[in-house]
Rosetta silent file (secondary structure, phi, psi, omega in degrees, C-alpha in Angstrom):
SEQUENCE: MSDADANSVTVKVLLFASAREAAGNVSTVECILGKDNGGSDTAVIRRVLAEKYPKLAPLVLDEDSLTLALNEEYVPTGEVLPLKTGDTVALIPPISGG
SCORE:     score description
SCORE:     0.000 S_00000001
   1 L     0.000  132.035 -179.877    0.000    0.000    0.000 S_00000001
   2 L   -81.360  169.572  178.523    1.400    3.396   -0.955 S_00000001
   3 H   -59.651  -33.708  179.696    1.417    6.470    1.279 S_00000001
   4 H   -64.115  -26.703 -178.563   -1.547    7.823   -0.705 S_00000001
   5 H   -93.370   -3.411 -173.935   -3.526    4.740    0.345 S_00000001
   6 L   -58.242  -31.020 -177.930   -2.493    4.869    3.996 S_00000001
   7 L   -98.566    7.170 -179.415   -5.712    6.606    5.047 S_00000001
   8 L   -84.010  156.475 -178.676   -8.057    4.507    2.936 S_00000001
   9 E  -126.422  130.892  178.318  -10.513    2.032    4.386 S_00000001
  10 E  -111.022  122.839  179.707  -11.660   -1.118    2.584 S_00000001
  11 E  -125.133  152.801  176.416  -15.051   -2.533    3.524 S_00000001
  12 E   -96.735  133.586  179.724  -17.114   -5.419    2.227 S_00000001
  13 E  -116.922  127.496  177.001  -20.685   -4.603    1.223 S_00000001
  14 E  -104.277  131.181 -179.058  -23.398   -7.256    1.087 S_00000001
  15 E  -114.449  133.028 -177.636  -26.476   -6.515   -1.023 S_00000001
  16 L  -122.919  151.829  170.968  -29.802   -8.260   -0.487 S_00000001
  17 H    49.658 -124.342 -175.791  -33.136   -8.520   -2.332 S_00000001
  18 H   -65.431  -26.306  176.379  -34.094   -5.347   -4.246 S_00000001
  19 H   -66.365  -42.333  177.789  -30.737   -3.715   -3.437 S_00000001
  20 H   -63.404  -44.425  179.254  -28.942   -6.588   -5.161 S_00000001
  21 H   -60.794  -43.245 -179.377  -31.288   -6.357   -8.160 S_00000001
  22 H   -65.777  -24.492  179.617  -30.736   -2.584   -8.456 S_00000001
  23 L   -93.548   14.846  178.278  -26.971   -3.160   -8.477 S_00000001
  24 L    80.031   34.255  179.463  -27.203   -5.576  -11.396 S_00000001
  25 L    63.572   29.448  172.994  -27.488   -8.768   -9.301 S_00000001
  26 L   -86.787  127.395 -177.765  -24.188   -8.116   -7.521 S_00000001
  27 L  -100.553  -21.933  179.190  -24.363   -9.687   -4.060 S_00000001
  28 E  -141.933  136.988  177.219  -20.975   -8.609   -2.671 S_00000001
  29 E  -141.817  147.327  175.613  -18.775   -5.631   -3.496 S_00000001
  30 E  -100.908  131.107  178.393  -15.592   -4.223   -1.995 S_00000001
  31 E  -118.548  134.600  175.151  -15.525   -0.460   -1.460 S_00000001
  32 E  -106.892  119.946 -177.642  -12.440    1.613   -0.800 S_00000001
  33 E  -115.114  156.373  177.192  -13.232    4.789    1.104 S_00000001
  34 E   165.074 -153.342 -174.656  -11.017    7.661    2.166 S_00000001
  35 H   -57.782  -37.583 -177.041   -9.908   11.161    1.363 S_00000001
  36 H   -62.714  -28.954 -179.146  -10.797   10.849   -2.345 S_00000001
  37 H  -119.986   21.831  169.238  -14.479   10.320   -1.625 S_00000001
  38 L    94.844   11.037  176.316  -14.958   12.378    1.519 S_00000001
  39 E   127.958 -164.565 -177.678  -14.143   10.043    4.367 S_00000001
  40 L  -145.383   78.097  175.991  -15.035    6.634    5.674 S_00000001
  41 E  -142.692  179.439 -174.859  -18.375    6.441    7.418 S_00000001
  42 H   -67.488  -27.498  175.699  -21.844    5.073    6.767 S_00000001
  43 H   -69.587  -40.905  179.575  -23.023    8.281    5.070 S_00000001
  44 H   -65.556  -41.194 -178.433  -20.089    8.159    2.652 S_00000001
  45 H   -64.611  -35.179  174.720  -20.685    4.513    1.781 S_00000001
  46 H   -60.473  -46.818 -178.092  -24.284    5.326    0.865 S_00000001
  47 H   -65.880  -43.258 -179.799  -23.081    8.091   -1.461 S_00000001
  48 H   -62.228  -43.857  179.331  -20.287    5.980   -2.999 S_00000001
  49 H   -66.407  -36.936  177.567  -22.680    3.105   -3.726 S_00000001
  50 H   -63.838  -38.461  178.292  -25.234    5.496   -5.243 S_00000001
  51 H   -70.721  -39.584 -177.250  -22.552    6.854   -7.592 S_00000001
  52 H   -72.935  -35.778 -177.876  -21.265    3.387   -8.508 S_00000001
  53 L  -127.036   85.199 -174.999  -24.735    1.899   -9.043 S_00000001
  54 H   -55.254  -33.879  179.402  -27.138    4.656  -10.239 S_00000001
  55 H   -70.205  -19.387  177.742  -30.181    2.337  -10.170 S_00000001
  56 H   -83.491  -19.805 -173.182  -29.431    1.692   -6.495 S_00000001
  57 H   -51.371  -47.748 -178.635  -29.321    5.423   -5.644 S_00000001
  58 H   -59.191  -34.590  178.383  -33.027    5.894   -4.789 S_00000001
  59 H   -75.699  -53.116 -170.081  -32.831    3.046   -2.274 S_00000001
  60 H   -70.005  -27.478 -179.578  -29.402    3.584   -0.763 S_00000001
  61 L   -85.507   -9.835 -178.870  -29.770    7.341   -0.291 S_00000001
  62 L  -106.817  105.442 -177.179  -33.139    7.022    1.479 S_00000001
  63 L   -61.780  -23.229  178.255  -32.670    5.808    5.057 S_00000001
  64 L   -78.427  -19.626 -178.442  -36.384    4.973    5.246 S_00000001
  65 L   -96.819  -19.841 -175.437  -36.081    2.654    2.235 S_00000001
  66 L  -147.652  125.382  178.777  -32.880    0.845    3.113 S_00000001
  67 E   -96.385  142.266  173.327  -31.349   -0.064    6.459 S_00000001
  68 E  -100.716  145.795  169.020  -27.629   -0.540    6.930 S_00000001
  69 E  -122.332  134.701  178.896  -26.107   -3.126    9.191 S_00000001
  70 E  -113.648  114.878 -178.477  -22.488   -2.734   10.275 S_00000001
  71 L    51.434   48.006  175.790  -20.828   -5.975   11.329 S_00000001
  72 L    69.043   17.635  175.408  -24.241   -7.610   11.848 S_00000001
  73 E  -122.089  128.765  178.943  -25.617   -4.735   13.979 S_00000001
  74 E   -60.605  141.061  174.250  -28.300   -2.427   12.601 S_00000001
  75 L   -92.367  117.121 -178.970  -27.274    1.212   12.159 S_00000001
  76 L   -58.935  142.300  178.782  -30.032    3.347   13.718 S_00000001
  77 L   -53.717  132.245  178.421  -31.780    5.746   11.335 S_00000001
  78 L    89.365  -13.330  179.441  -30.043    9.118   11.348 S_00000001
  79 L   -89.339  142.705  175.012  -26.800    7.832   12.867 S_00000001
  80 L  -117.467  118.816 -177.110  -23.504    8.041   10.993 S_00000001
  81 L  -111.520  144.743  178.010  -20.923    5.528   12.159 S_00000001
  82 E   -70.823  149.291  177.076  -17.211    5.393   11.286 S_00000001
  83 L  -113.853  148.354  176.429  -15.957    2.508    9.151 S_00000001
  84 L  -131.868  159.318  179.546  -12.621    0.727    9.388 S_00000001
  85 L   -54.572  134.217 -179.620  -10.841   -1.758    7.155 S_00000001
  86 L    97.502  -11.779  178.242  -12.351   -5.195    7.499 S_00000001
  87 L   -66.912  153.589  172.520  -15.859   -3.995    8.355 S_00000001
  88 E  -119.134  126.467  178.183  -18.846   -5.572    6.645 S_00000001
  89 E  -112.717  129.480  176.614  -21.805   -3.400    5.707 S_00000001
  90 E  -109.724  137.100  175.231  -25.086   -5.004    4.668 S_00000001
  91 E   -98.953  116.198 -174.038  -27.761   -3.180    2.658 S_00000001
  92 E  -118.528  102.315  177.875  -31.129   -4.381    3.891 S_00000001
  93 L   -76.267  167.682  178.219  -34.160   -3.199    1.944 S_00000001
  94 L   -60.110  142.625  179.112  -37.667   -3.475    3.353 S_00000001
  95 L  -101.955  124.069  176.732  -38.945   -7.018    3.382 S_00000001
  96 L  -111.735  147.995 -179.718  -42.470   -7.537    2.115 S_00000001
  97 L  -151.574  175.699 -179.838  -44.310  -10.736    2.486 S_00000001
  98 L  -154.422    0.000    0.000  -47.685  -12.196    2.373 S_00000001
């Protein structure tokens, strides 16, 4: 890793249900966050994923439409949590059933 990468954070993102479909049926993606994209927290990962997968943007940018889980713990609506290398973020859309 070069000095330019020293402050970057690499996280694994898991996509489920409609989030996976909106991302082109990708179920896992690695995201590198840091100075180049404004930091490394849960708000930044939403923005980075929206830019990378435009069809996912309406879901991922709306906290009421998509819940994040960080290392298997739900991120409360409105909270922004820091991310570190090795973290796993899951995108959990609303589940409908019948």
